[in-house]
Amino acid sequence: MRLRTGRTRRPDGLPPGLAEADGALVMGILNTTPDSFSDGGEHDDPAAAIAHGLALTAAGADLVDVGGESTRPGADRVSAREELRRVVPVIRELAAQGVAVSVDTMRAEVAAASLAAGAVIVNDVSGGLADPDMAALVATARTALGGPPVYIAMHWRGHSDVMASRTVYDDVVRDVVSELRGRIAALEEAGIDRSRLVADPGLGFAKTGAQNWDLLARWDELAALDLPLLLGASRKGFLGRLDVDRDAATGAISAHAALHGAWCVRVHAVAPSLAAVRVARRIHEREVVPDDGPGNGTGAGR
Ligand code: PMM
């Protein structure tokens, strides 16, 4: 069986160290919200959020994704002012400490302030649909690295209040790919260089559980977008139905994504996904593990 549909594609505009990294990256999730999917309320004071961001990095996250607005189904929107208050001080401090930061926002105003505070990636779950000013901002903004930011465009069909009612597709994978293609074309038209773009199928956003599994199973069709791919499965509801630990299930999905050439996995718990991407990297490299004597390195001599 051929596991990979191609080499891992990665965007331009990443900090040194991540630009040339081989295999999938791990993005740690830092929600500074009182009401997110799974970690809401844990990091809504800046000091606690900064400490958690540093802990994600210490655990091996390559990037930290800072979000100030919950996208949980049914969630209300927060004001731009509140979103700015939540994310900017956290991004400023993490970036000052050398962390590669992305900002999870649908607002151009928040993206601009976050890039000025040191973020290098804009992660927009609406793919530019929620704010008509987003694409132009990303096209013209410059990060502290000197160039335009990386822009993650996720497949999206509407805000949290309506997305559960927008799960009708002819064929979910074909429709998601075609809707993403439309977005990518519009973003390029607005001046964003294709080399900075990352696509994301948006698991759980206007998708049923079965549709999420279809998107995972038909990875080759996502890869045909010919862009770096990010996957956000972490702790989402469809994993709960497996009746296993959701972080362990997330790690298994990270292995699937990394083996198929994903650029990045977005996760709450770093350790299971770090293990997954390292295993995938070894398989891809077909590397001979240095001989550490008889046995398998567990010290059991088996
Ligand atoms: N999922 C959530 C938030 N942001 N961003 C991207 N690019 N992809 C995702 O799948 C995604 C995201 C919702 O999950 P959370 O509330 O646990 O962060």
PDB file of C-alpha atoms and ligand atoms in Angstrom:
ATOM      1  CA  MET A   1       0.000   0.000   0.000  1.00  0.00           C
ATOM      2  CA  ARG A   2       1.278   3.456  -0.829  1.00  0.00           C
ATOM      3  CA  LEU A   3       0.699   5.504   2.298  1.00  0.00           C
ATOM      4  CA  ARG A   4       1.437   8.965   1.108  1.00  0.00           C
ATOM      5  CA  THR A   5      -0.118  10.911  -1.707  1.00  0.00           C
ATOM      6  CA  GLY A   6       2.993  13.043  -2.067  1.00  0.00           C
ATOM      7  CA  ARG A   7       5.638  14.930  -0.210  1.00  0.00           C
ATOM      8  CA  THR A   8       4.577  17.068   2.720  1.00  0.00           C
ATOM      9  CA  ARG A   9       3.757  20.475   1.305  1.00  0.00           C
ATOM     10  CA  ARG A  10       4.562  23.439   3.488  1.00  0.00           C
ATOM     11  CA  PRO A  11       3.806  27.145   3.119  1.00  0.00           C
ATOM     12  CA  ASP A  12       6.439  29.871   2.759  1.00  0.00           C
ATOM     13  CA  GLY A  13       6.724  32.441   5.535  1.00  0.00           C
ATOM     14  CA  LEU A  14       7.404  30.156   8.489  1.00  0.00           C
ATOM     15  CA  PRO A  15      10.079  30.944  11.068  1.00  0.00           C
ATOM     16  CA  PRO A  16      13.466  29.270  10.666  1.00  0.00           C
ATOM     17  CA  GLY A  17      13.338  25.775  12.119  1.00  0.00           C
ATOM     18  CA  LEU A  18       9.769  25.211  10.963  1.00  0.00           C
ATOM     19  CA  ALA A  19      10.413  26.234   7.371  1.00  0.00           C
ATOM     20  CA  GLU A  20      12.694  23.281   6.720  1.00  0.00           C
ATOM     21  CA  ALA A  21      11.195  20.782   9.195  1.00  0.00           C
ATOM     22  CA  ASP A  22      10.456  17.393   7.720  1.00  0.00           C
ATOM     23  CA  GLY A  23       7.046  15.786   8.197  1.00  0.00           C
ATOM     24  CA  ALA A  24       3.961  17.132   9.949  1.00  0.00           C
ATOM     25  CA  LEU A  25       4.110  19.903  12.533  1.00  0.00           C
ATOM     26  CA  VAL A  26       2.156  19.912  15.795  1.00  0.00           C
ATOM     27  CA  MET A  27       0.131  23.041  16.586  1.00  0.00           C
ATOM     28  CA  GLY A  28      -0.913  23.350  20.239  1.00  0.00           C
ATOM     29  CA  ILE A  29      -4.327  24.905  20.898  1.00  0.00           C
ATOM     30  CA  LEU A  30      -4.615  27.808  23.326  1.00  0.00           C
ATOM     31  CA  ASN A  31      -8.195  28.991  23.672  1.00  0.00           C
ATOM     32  CA  THR A  32      -8.386  32.127  25.828  1.00  0.00           C
ATOM     33  CA  THR A  33     -12.160  31.797  25.960  1.00  0.00           C
ATOM     34  CA  PRO A  34     -14.550  30.995  28.767  1.00  0.00           C
ATOM     35  CA  ASP A  35     -16.644  28.705  26.522  1.00  0.00           C
ATOM     36  CA  SER A  36     -14.597  26.708  23.963  1.00  0.00           C
ATOM     37  CA  PHE A  37     -15.075  23.084  22.931  1.00  0.00           C
ATOM     38  CA  SER A  38     -12.975  21.382  25.554  1.00  0.00           C
ATOM     39  CA  ASP A  39     -10.591  23.807  27.230  1.00  0.00           C
ATOM     40  CA  GLY A  40     -12.924  26.799  27.620  1.00  0.00           C
ATOM     41  CA  GLY A  41     -12.538  28.621  30.907  1.00  0.00           C
ATOM     42  CA  GLU A  42      -9.150  27.150  31.707  1.00  0.00           C
ATOM     43  CA  HIS A  43      -6.992  29.869  30.183  1.00  0.00           C
ATOM     44  CA  ASP A  44      -9.069  33.033  30.217  1.00  0.00           C
ATOM     45  CA  ASP A  45      -6.697  35.031  32.391  1.00  0.00           C
ATOM     46  CA  PRO A  46      -3.590  36.174  30.474  1.00  0.00           C
ATOM     47  CA  ALA A  47      -1.019  34.789  32.921  1.00  0.00           C
ATOM     48  CA  ALA A  48      -2.633  31.338  32.882  1.00  0.00           C
ATOM     49  CA  ALA A  49      -2.912  31.459  29.094  1.00  0.00           C
ATOM     50  CA  ILE A  50       0.747  32.419  28.670  1.00  0.00           C
ATOM     51  CA  ALA A  51       1.809  29.651  31.055  1.00  0.00           C
ATOM     52  CA  HIS A  52      -0.253  27.146  29.093  1.00  0.00           C
ATOM     53  CA  GLY A  53       1.241  28.341  25.790  1.00  0.00           C
ATOM     54  CA  LEU A  54       4.748  27.851  27.181  1.00  0.00           C
ATOM     55  CA  ALA A  55       3.753  24.428  28.505  1.00  0.00           C
ATOM     56  CA  LEU A  56       2.503  23.406  25.045  1.00  0.00           C
ATOM     57  CA  THR A  57       5.856  24.489  23.599  1.00  0.00           C
ATOM     58  CA  ALA A  58       7.800  22.660  26.308  1.00  0.00           C
ATOM     59  CA  ALA A  59       5.772  19.540  25.497  1.00  0.00           C
ATOM     60  CA  GLY A  60       6.985  19.764  21.887  1.00  0.00           C
ATOM     61  CA  ALA A  61       4.406  21.886  20.034  1.00  0.00           C
ATOM     62  CA  ASP A  62       5.963  23.552  16.984  1.00  0.00           C
ATOM     63  CA  LEU A  63       3.329  26.294  16.932  1.00  0.00           C
ATOM     64  CA  VAL A  64       0.766  27.692  19.371  1.00  0.00           C
ATOM     65  CA  ASP A  65      -2.647  28.744  18.015  1.00  0.00           C
ATOM     66  CA  VAL A  66      -4.171  31.484  20.161  1.00  0.00           C
ATOM     67  CA  GLY A  67      -7.923  32.009  19.876  1.00  0.00           C
ATOM     68  CA  GLY A  68     -10.223  34.437  21.668  1.00  0.00           C
ATOM     69  CA  GLU A  69     -13.575  33.459  20.191  1.00  0.00           C
ATOM     70  CA  SER A  70     -15.252  30.092  20.648  1.00  0.00           C
ATOM     71  CA  THR A  71     -16.441  28.358  17.485  1.00  0.00           C
ATOM     72  CA  ARG A  72     -18.294  25.632  19.393  1.00  0.00           C
ATOM     73  CA  PRO A  73     -21.663  24.861  17.727  1.00  0.00           C
ATOM     74  CA  GLY A  74     -24.254  27.286  19.044  1.00  0.00           C
ATOM     75  CA  ALA A  75     -21.693  29.712  20.533  1.00  0.00           C
ATOM     76  CA  ASP A  76     -22.452  33.444  20.477  1.00  0.00           C
ATOM     77  CA  ARG A  77     -19.969  35.810  18.865  1.00  0.00           C
ATOM     78  CA  VAL A  78     -17.804  38.001  21.062  1.00  0.00           C
ATOM     79  CA  SER A  79     -17.054  41.642  20.265  1.00  0.00           C
ATOM     80  CA  ALA A  80     -13.824  42.531  18.450  1.00  0.00           C
ATOM     81  CA  ARG A  81     -12.833  44.536  21.498  1.00  0.00           C
ATOM     82  CA  GLU A  82     -13.191  41.524  23.792  1.00  0.00           C
ATOM     83  CA  GLU A  83     -11.384  39.255  21.334  1.00  0.00           C
ATOM     84  CA  LEU A  84      -8.480  41.732  21.145  1.00  0.00           C
ATOM     85  CA  ARG A  85      -8.358  41.988  24.934  1.00  0.00           C
ATOM     86  CA  ARG A  86      -8.114  38.209  25.219  1.00  0.00           C
ATOM     87  CA  VAL A  87      -5.506  37.423  22.572  1.00  0.00           C
ATOM     88  CA  VAL A  88      -3.122  40.351  22.041  1.00  0.00           C
ATOM     89  CA  PRO A  89      -1.249  40.353  25.407  1.00  0.00           C
ATOM     90  CA  VAL A  90      -0.918  36.563  25.245  1.00  0.00           C
ATOM     91  CA  ILE A  91       0.445  36.625  21.689  1.00  0.00           C
ATOM     92  CA  ARG A  92       2.849  39.463  22.520  1.00  0.00           C
ATOM     93  CA  GLU A  93       4.374  37.583  25.443  1.00  0.00           C
ATOM     94  CA  LEU A  94       4.568  34.177  23.730  1.00  0.00           C
ATOM     95  CA  ALA A  95       6.161  35.711  20.627  1.00  0.00           C
ATOM     96  CA  ALA A  96       8.641  37.618  22.815  1.00  0.00           C
ATOM     97  CA  GLN A  97       9.628  34.300  24.338  1.00  0.00           C
ATOM     98  CA  GLY A  98      10.355  32.853  20.887  1.00  0.00           C
ATOM     99  CA  VAL A  99       7.150  30.859  20.395  1.00  0.00           C
ATOM    100  CA  ALA A 100       5.853  30.624  16.804  1.00  0.00           C
ATOM    101  CA  VAL A 101       2.277  31.903  17.187  1.00  0.00           C
ATOM    102  CA  SER A 102      -0.787  31.700  14.993  1.00  0.00           C
ATOM    103  CA  VAL A 103      -3.953  33.634  15.735  1.00  0.00           C
ATOM    104  CA  ASP A 104      -7.297  31.869  15.387  1.00  0.00           C
ATOM    105  CA  THR A 105      -9.597  34.674  14.284  1.00  0.00           C
ATOM    106  CA  MET A 106     -12.196  35.529  11.657  1.00  0.00           C
ATOM    107  CA  ARG A 107     -11.638  39.292  12.049  1.00  0.00           C
ATOM    108  CA  ALA A 108      -9.176  41.366  10.013  1.00  0.00           C
ATOM    109  CA  GLU A 109      -8.841  43.826  12.876  1.00  0.00           C
ATOM    110  CA  VAL A 110      -7.814  41.079  15.297  1.00  0.00           C
ATOM    111  CA  ALA A 111      -5.494  39.513  12.717  1.00  0.00           C
ATOM    112  CA  ALA A 112      -3.764  42.875  12.175  1.00  0.00           C
ATOM    113  CA  ALA A 113      -3.235  43.498  15.892  1.00  0.00           C
ATOM    114  CA  SER A 114      -2.045  39.926  16.401  1.00  0.00           C
ATOM    115  CA  LEU A 115       0.495  40.140  13.577  1.00  0.00           C
ATOM    116  CA  ALA A 116       1.753  43.436  15.040  1.00  0.00           C
ATOM    117  CA  ALA A 117       2.107  41.639  18.396  1.00  0.00           C
ATOM    118  CA  GLY A 118       4.257  38.913  16.814  1.00  0.00           C
ATOM    119  CA  ALA A 119       1.962  36.257  15.303  1.00  0.00           C
ATOM    120  CA  VAL A 120       3.228  34.794  12.008  1.00  0.00           C
ATOM    121  CA  ILE A 121       0.132  32.836  10.921  1.00  0.00           C
ATOM    122  CA  VAL A 122      -3.534  33.810  10.579  1.00  0.00           C
ATOM    123  CA  ASN A 123      -5.845  30.840  11.125  1.00  0.00           C
ATOM    124  CA  ASP A 124      -9.282  31.844   9.827  1.00  0.00           C
ATOM    125  CA  VAL A 125     -11.956  29.173  10.260  1.00  0.00           C
ATOM    126  CA  SER A 126     -14.150  31.079   7.806  1.00  0.00           C
ATOM    127  CA  GLY A 127     -11.523  31.085   5.041  1.00  0.00           C
ATOM    128  CA  GLY A 128     -12.104  34.801   4.580  1.00  0.00           C
ATOM    129  CA  LEU A 129     -15.902  34.611   4.370  1.00  0.00           C
ATOM    130  CA  ALA A 130     -16.738  36.132   7.762  1.00  0.00           C
ATOM    131  CA  ASP A 131     -14.914  39.436   7.274  1.00  0.00           C
ATOM    132  CA  PRO A 132     -14.712  41.052   3.821  1.00  0.00           C
ATOM    133  CA  ASP A 133     -11.545  42.892   4.921  1.00  0.00           C
ATOM    134  CA  MET A 134      -9.595  39.774   5.881  1.00  0.00           C
ATOM    135  CA  ALA A 135      -8.097  38.815   2.507  1.00  0.00           C
ATOM    136  CA  ALA A 136      -6.798  42.312   1.752  1.00  0.00           C
ATOM    137  CA  LEU A 137      -5.317  42.590   5.235  1.00  0.00           C
ATOM    138  CA  VAL A 138      -3.471  39.279   4.894  1.00  0.00           C
ATOM    139  CA  ALA A 139      -2.286  40.193   1.385  1.00  0.00           C
ATOM    140  CA  THR A 140      -0.685  43.436   2.559  1.00  0.00           C
ATOM    141  CA  ALA A 141       0.371  42.675   6.154  1.00  0.00           C
ATOM    142  CA  ARG A 142       3.961  41.890   7.087  1.00  0.00           C
ATOM    143  CA  THR A 143       5.057  39.764  10.020  1.00  0.00           C
ATOM    144  CA  ALA A 144       8.104  40.313  12.206  1.00  0.00           C
ATOM    145  CA  LEU A 145       9.897  37.943   9.799  1.00  0.00           C
ATOM    146  CA  GLY A 146       9.540  40.589   7.076  1.00  0.00           C
ATOM    147  CA  GLY A 147       7.132  38.862   4.692  1.00  0.00           C
ATOM    148  CA  PRO A 148       3.393  38.231   4.503  1.00  0.00           C
ATOM    149  CA  PRO A 149       1.827  35.869   7.053  1.00  0.00           C
ATOM    150  CA  VAL A 150       0.846  32.279   6.383  1.00  0.00           C
ATOM    151  CA  TYR A 151      -2.949  32.094   6.002  1.00  0.00           C
ATOM    152  CA  ILE A 152      -4.936  28.988   6.948  1.00  0.00           C
ATOM    153  CA  ALA A 153      -8.238  28.869   5.064  1.00  0.00           C
ATOM    154  CA  MET A 154     -10.720  26.430   6.552  1.00  0.00           C
ATOM    155  CA  HIS A 155     -13.866  25.091   4.879  1.00  0.00           C
ATOM    156  CA  TRP A 156     -16.797  26.918   6.469  1.00  0.00           C
ATOM    157  CA  ARG A 157     -20.490  27.393   5.767  1.00  0.00           C
ATOM    158  CA  GLY A 158     -21.556  29.864   8.434  1.00  0.00           C
ATOM    159  CA  HIS A 159     -21.220  30.939  12.034  1.00  0.00           C
ATOM    160  CA  SER A 160     -21.739  28.678  15.039  1.00  0.00           C
ATOM    161  CA  ASP A 161     -25.442  29.501  15.317  1.00  0.00           C
ATOM    162  CA  VAL A 162     -26.240  28.065  11.861  1.00  0.00           C
ATOM    163  CA  MET A 163     -23.547  25.522  11.018  1.00  0.00           C
ATOM    164  CA  ALA A 164     -25.375  22.495  12.409  1.00  0.00           C
ATOM    165  CA  SER A 165     -28.149  23.123   9.859  1.00  0.00           C
ATOM    166  CA  ARG A 166     -25.753  23.333   6.877  1.00  0.00           C
ATOM    167  CA  THR A 167     -24.612  19.748   6.557  1.00  0.00           C
ATOM    168  CA  VAL A 168     -26.357  18.934   3.278  1.00  0.00           C
ATOM    169  CA  TYR A 169     -23.896  17.964   0.534  1.00  0.00           C
ATOM    170  CA  ASP A 170     -24.200  16.048  -2.743  1.00  0.00           C
ATOM    171  CA  ASP A 171     -20.900  14.420  -1.912  1.00  0.00           C
ATOM    172  CA  VAL A 172     -19.198  15.866   1.130  1.00  0.00           C
ATOM    173  CA  VAL A 173     -15.605  15.399  -0.022  1.00  0.00           C
ATOM    174  CA  ARG A 174     -16.171  16.646  -3.557  1.00  0.00           C
ATOM    175  CA  ASP A 175     -18.209  19.609  -2.292  1.00  0.00           C
ATOM    176  CA  VAL A 176     -15.709  20.586   0.413  1.00  0.00           C
ATOM    177  CA  VAL A 177     -12.849  20.430  -2.096  1.00  0.00           C
ATOM    178  CA  SER A 178     -14.784  22.447  -4.647  1.00  0.00           C
ATOM    179  CA  GLU A 179     -15.885  25.079  -2.080  1.00  0.00           C
ATOM    180  CA  LEU A 180     -12.288  25.315  -0.839  1.00  0.00           C
ATOM    181  CA  ARG A 181     -11.072  25.746  -4.430  1.00  0.00           C
ATOM    182  CA  GLY A 182     -13.485  28.658  -4.803  1.00  0.00           C
ATOM    183  CA  ARG A 183     -12.167  30.255  -1.631  1.00  0.00           C
ATOM    184  CA  ILE A 184      -8.534  29.758  -2.642  1.00  0.00           C
ATOM    185  CA  ALA A 185      -9.210  31.413  -6.003  1.00  0.00           C
ATOM    186  CA  ALA A 186     -10.873  34.387  -4.277  1.00  0.00           C
ATOM    187  CA  LEU A 187      -8.010  34.725  -1.792  1.00  0.00           C
ATOM    188  CA  GLU A 188      -5.445  34.679  -4.596  1.00  0.00           C
ATOM    189  CA  GLU A 189      -7.536  37.183  -6.505  1.00  0.00           C
ATOM    190  CA  ALA A 190      -7.389  39.452  -3.434  1.00  0.00           C
ATOM    191  CA  GLY A 191      -3.602  39.343  -3.573  1.00  0.00           C
ATOM    192  CA  ILE A 192      -2.600  36.543  -1.204  1.00  0.00           C
ATOM    193  CA  ASP A 193       0.293  34.597  -2.673  1.00  0.00           C
ATOM    194  CA  ARG A 194      -0.520  30.923  -3.113  1.00  0.00           C
ATOM    195  CA  SER A 195       2.780  30.011  -1.452  1.00  0.00           C
ATOM    196  CA  ARG A 196       1.401  31.375   1.855  1.00  0.00           C
ATOM    197  CA  LEU A 197      -1.863  29.419   1.781  1.00  0.00           C
ATOM    198  CA  VAL A 198      -2.843  26.355   3.813  1.00  0.00           C
ATOM    199  CA  ALA A 199      -6.181  24.554   3.364  1.00  0.00           C
ATOM    200  CA  ASP A 200      -8.208  22.819   6.071  1.00  0.00           C
ATOM    201  CA  PRO A 201     -11.349  20.673   5.514  1.00  0.00           C
ATOM    202  CA  GLY A 202     -12.876  21.996   8.763  1.00  0.00           C
ATOM    203  CA  LEU A 203     -13.836  18.823  10.602  1.00  0.00           C
ATOM    204  CA  GLY A 204     -16.983  19.382  12.670  1.00  0.00           C
ATOM    205  CA  PHE A 205     -17.863  22.683  10.974  1.00  0.00           C
ATOM    206  CA  ALA A 206     -21.117  22.071   9.090  1.00  0.00           C
ATOM    207  CA  LYS A 207     -20.199  18.350   9.018  1.00  0.00           C
ATOM    208  CA  THR A 208     -21.852  15.359  10.617  1.00  0.00           C
ATOM    209  CA  GLY A 209     -19.756  12.666  12.252  1.00  0.00           C
ATOM    210  CA  ALA A 210     -20.019  10.443   9.181  1.00  0.00           C
ATOM    211  CA  GLN A 211     -18.997  13.328   6.945  1.00  0.00           C
ATOM    212  CA  ASN A 212     -15.887  13.911   9.089  1.00  0.00           C
ATOM    213  CA  TRP A 213     -14.915  10.258   8.622  1.00  0.00           C
ATOM    214  CA  ASP A 214     -15.500  10.525   4.855  1.00  0.00           C
ATOM    215  CA  LEU A 215     -13.116  13.480   4.691  1.00  0.00           C
ATOM    216  CA  LEU A 216     -10.475  11.515   6.580  1.00  0.00           C
ATOM    217  CA  ALA A 217     -10.956   8.382   4.475  1.00  0.00           C
ATOM    218  CA  ARG A 218     -10.683  10.181   1.136  1.00  0.00           C
ATOM    219  CA  TRP A 219      -7.485  12.096   1.877  1.00  0.00           C
ATOM    220  CA  ASP A 220      -6.221  11.821  -1.712  1.00  0.00           C
ATOM    221  CA  GLU A 221      -9.033  14.092  -2.840  1.00  0.00           C
ATOM    222  CA  LEU A 222      -8.038  16.744  -0.278  1.00  0.00           C
ATOM    223  CA  ALA A 223      -4.415  16.399  -1.370  1.00  0.00           C
ATOM    224  CA  ALA A 224      -5.534  17.168  -4.932  1.00  0.00           C
ATOM    225  CA  LEU A 225      -6.013  20.775  -3.773  1.00  0.00           C
ATOM    226  CA  ASP A 226      -2.236  20.887  -4.124  1.00  0.00           C
ATOM    227  CA  LEU A 227      -1.786  22.982  -0.992  1.00  0.00           C
ATOM    228  CA  PRO A 228      -0.344  22.298   2.460  1.00  0.00           C
ATOM    229  CA  LEU A 229      -3.107  20.810   4.630  1.00  0.00           C
ATOM    230  CA  LEU A 230      -3.940  21.378   8.279  1.00  0.00           C
ATOM    231  CA  LEU A 231      -6.262  19.077  10.196  1.00  0.00           C
ATOM    232  CA  GLY A 232      -8.189  19.917  13.351  1.00  0.00           C
ATOM    233  CA  ALA A 233      -9.785  16.798  14.822  1.00  0.00           C
ATOM    234  CA  SER A 234      -8.757  17.294  18.417  1.00  0.00           C
ATOM    235  CA  ARG A 235     -11.329  16.185  21.003  1.00  0.00           C
ATOM    236  CA  LYS A 236     -14.206  16.818  18.583  1.00  0.00           C
ATOM    237  CA  GLY A 237     -17.570  15.216  19.152  1.00  0.00           C
ATOM    238  CA  PHE A 238     -17.274  12.560  16.437  1.00  0.00           C
ATOM    239  CA  LEU A 239     -14.305  11.063  18.319  1.00  0.00           C
ATOM    240  CA  GLY A 240     -16.370  10.800  21.485  1.00  0.00           C
ATOM    241  CA  ARG A 241     -18.540   8.256  19.748  1.00  0.00           C
ATOM    242  CA  LEU A 242     -15.562   5.863  19.500  1.00  0.00           C
ATOM    243  CA  ASP A 243     -15.837   5.420  23.246  1.00  0.00           C
ATOM    244  CA  VAL A 244     -12.090   5.789  23.803  1.00  0.00           C
ATOM    245  CA  ASP A 245      -9.988   8.577  25.269  1.00  0.00           C
ATOM    246  CA  ARG A 246     -10.361  11.545  22.890  1.00  0.00           C
ATOM    247  CA  ASP A 247      -6.701  12.581  23.104  1.00  0.00           C
ATOM    248  CA  ALA A 248      -5.600   9.055  22.217  1.00  0.00           C
ATOM    249  CA  ALA A 249      -8.045   9.039  19.290  1.00  0.00           C
ATOM    250  CA  THR A 250      -6.710  12.450  18.235  1.00  0.00           C
ATOM    251  CA  GLY A 251      -3.190  11.001  18.240  1.00  0.00           C
ATOM    252  CA  ALA A 252      -4.327   8.168  15.986  1.00  0.00           C
ATOM    253  CA  ILE A 253      -5.839  10.671  13.554  1.00  0.00           C
ATOM    254  CA  SER A 254      -2.600  12.666  13.652  1.00  0.00           C
ATOM    255  CA  ALA A 255      -0.735   9.530  12.573  1.00  0.00           C
ATOM    256  CA  HIS A 256      -3.185   9.090   9.688  1.00  0.00           C
ATOM    257  CA  ALA A 257      -2.778  12.747   8.661  1.00  0.00           C
ATOM    258  CA  ALA A 258       1.010  12.747   8.974  1.00  0.00           C
ATOM    259  CA  LEU A 259       1.391   9.521   7.012  1.00  0.00           C
ATOM    260  CA  HIS A 260      -0.678  11.037   4.231  1.00  0.00           C
ATOM    261  CA  GLY A 261       1.466  14.176   4.061  1.00  0.00           C
ATOM    262  CA  ALA A 262      -0.449  16.728   6.197  1.00  0.00           C
ATOM    263  CA  TRP A 263       1.537  19.869   6.935  1.00  0.00           C
ATOM    264  CA  CYS A 264       0.172  20.307  10.465  1.00  0.00           C
ATOM    265  CA  VAL A 265      -2.176  18.862  13.076  1.00  0.00           C
ATOM    266  CA  ARG A 266      -3.968  21.196  15.522  1.00  0.00           C
ATOM    267  CA  VAL A 267      -4.320  19.558  18.941  1.00  0.00           C
ATOM    268  CA  HIS A 268      -5.027  20.160  22.616  1.00  0.00           C
ATOM    269  CA  ALA A 269      -2.790  17.392  24.009  1.00  0.00           C
ATOM    270  CA  VAL A 270       0.642  17.534  22.385  1.00  0.00           C
ATOM    271  CA  ALA A 271       2.184  14.214  23.464  1.00  0.00           C
ATOM    272  CA  PRO A 272       0.005  11.718  21.515  1.00  0.00           C
ATOM    273  CA  SER A 273       0.296  13.722  18.298  1.00  0.00           C
ATOM    274  CA  LEU A 274       4.012  14.350  18.703  1.00  0.00           C
ATOM    275  CA  ALA A 275       4.484  10.589  18.968  1.00  0.00           C
ATOM    276  CA  ALA A 276       2.293  10.123  15.896  1.00  0.00           C
ATOM    277  CA  VAL A 277       4.183  12.589  13.704  1.00  0.00           C
ATOM    278  CA  ARG A 278       7.537  11.196  14.799  1.00  0.00           C
ATOM    279  CA  VAL A 279       6.461   7.660  13.951  1.00  0.00           C
ATOM    280  CA  ALA A 280       5.172   8.850  10.581  1.00  0.00           C
ATOM    281  CA  ARG A 281       8.443  10.649   9.886  1.00  0.00           C
ATOM    282  CA  ARG A 282      10.436   7.478  10.573  1.00  0.00           C
ATOM    283  CA  ILE A 283       8.196   5.451   8.319  1.00  0.00           C
ATOM    284  CA  HIS A 284       8.547   8.020   5.565  1.00  0.00           C
ATOM    285  CA  GLU A 285      12.274   8.163   5.869  1.00  0.00           C
ATOM    286  CA  ARG A 286      12.487   4.373   6.068  1.00  0.00           C
ATOM    287  CA  GLU A 287      15.269   5.174   8.443  1.00  0.00           C
ATOM    288  CA  VAL A 288      17.242   2.455  10.127  1.00  0.00           C
ATOM    289  CA  VAL A 289      16.951   3.171  13.843  1.00  0.00           C
ATOM    290  CA  PRO A 290      20.497   3.269  15.268  1.00  0.00           C
ATOM    291  CA  ASP A 291      21.351  -0.082  16.736  1.00  0.00           C
ATOM    292  CA  ASP A 292      20.954   0.175  20.476  1.00  0.00           C
ATOM    293  CA  GLY A 293      21.943  -3.368  21.146  1.00  0.00           C
ATOM    294  CA  PRO A 294      19.869  -6.495  21.363  1.00  0.00           C
ATOM    295  CA  GLY A 295      16.227  -5.903  22.125  1.00  0.00           C
ATOM    296  CA  ASN A 296      13.976  -3.060  21.178  1.00  0.00           C
ATOM    297  CA  GLY A 297      15.175  -0.194  23.322  1.00  0.00           C
ATOM    298  CA  THR A 298      12.637  -0.793  26.034  1.00  0.00           C
ATOM    299  CA  GLY A 299      15.325  -2.472  28.093  1.00  0.00           C
ATOM    300  CA  ALA A 300      13.295  -5.648  28.044  1.00  0.00           C
ATOM    301  CA  GLY A 301      15.674  -7.338  25.592  1.00  0.00           C
ATOM    302  CA  ARG A 302      12.805  -8.597  23.463  1.00  0.00           C
TER     303      ARG A 302
HETATM  304  N1  PMM B   1     -11.358  23.873  15.040  1.00  0.00           N
HETATM  305  C1  PMM B   1     -11.669  24.702  16.044  1.00  0.00           C
HETATM  306  C2  PMM B   1     -11.112  25.988  16.126  1.00  0.00           C
HETATM  307  N2  PMM B   1     -10.241  26.418  15.194  1.00  0.00           N
HETATM  308  N3  PMM B   1      -9.018  26.033  13.226  1.00  0.00           N
HETATM  309  C3  PMM B   1      -8.697  25.244  12.192  1.00  0.00           C
HETATM  310  N4  PMM B   1      -7.845  25.682  11.247  1.00  0.00           N
HETATM  311  N5  PMM B   1      -9.222  23.991  12.062  1.00  0.00           N
HETATM  312  C4  PMM B   1     -10.100  23.481  12.973  1.00  0.00           C
HETATM  313  O1  PMM B   1     -10.552  22.333  12.782  1.00  0.00           O
HETATM  314  C5  PMM B   1     -10.470  24.301  14.074  1.00  0.00           C
HETATM  315  C6  PMM B   1      -9.898  25.594  14.171  1.00  0.00           C
HETATM  316  C7  PMM B   1     -12.650  24.250  17.072  1.00  0.00           C
HETATM  317  O2  PMM B   1     -12.032  23.503  18.062  1.00  0.00           O
HETATM  318  P1  PMM B   1     -11.626  24.086  19.523  1.00  0.00           P
HETATM  319  O3  PMM B   1     -12.791  24.917  20.012  1.00  0.00           O
HETATM  320  O4  PMM B   1     -11.389  22.883  20.346  1.00  0.00           O
HETATM  321  O5  PMM B   1     -10.403  24.935  19.367  1.00  0.00           O
END
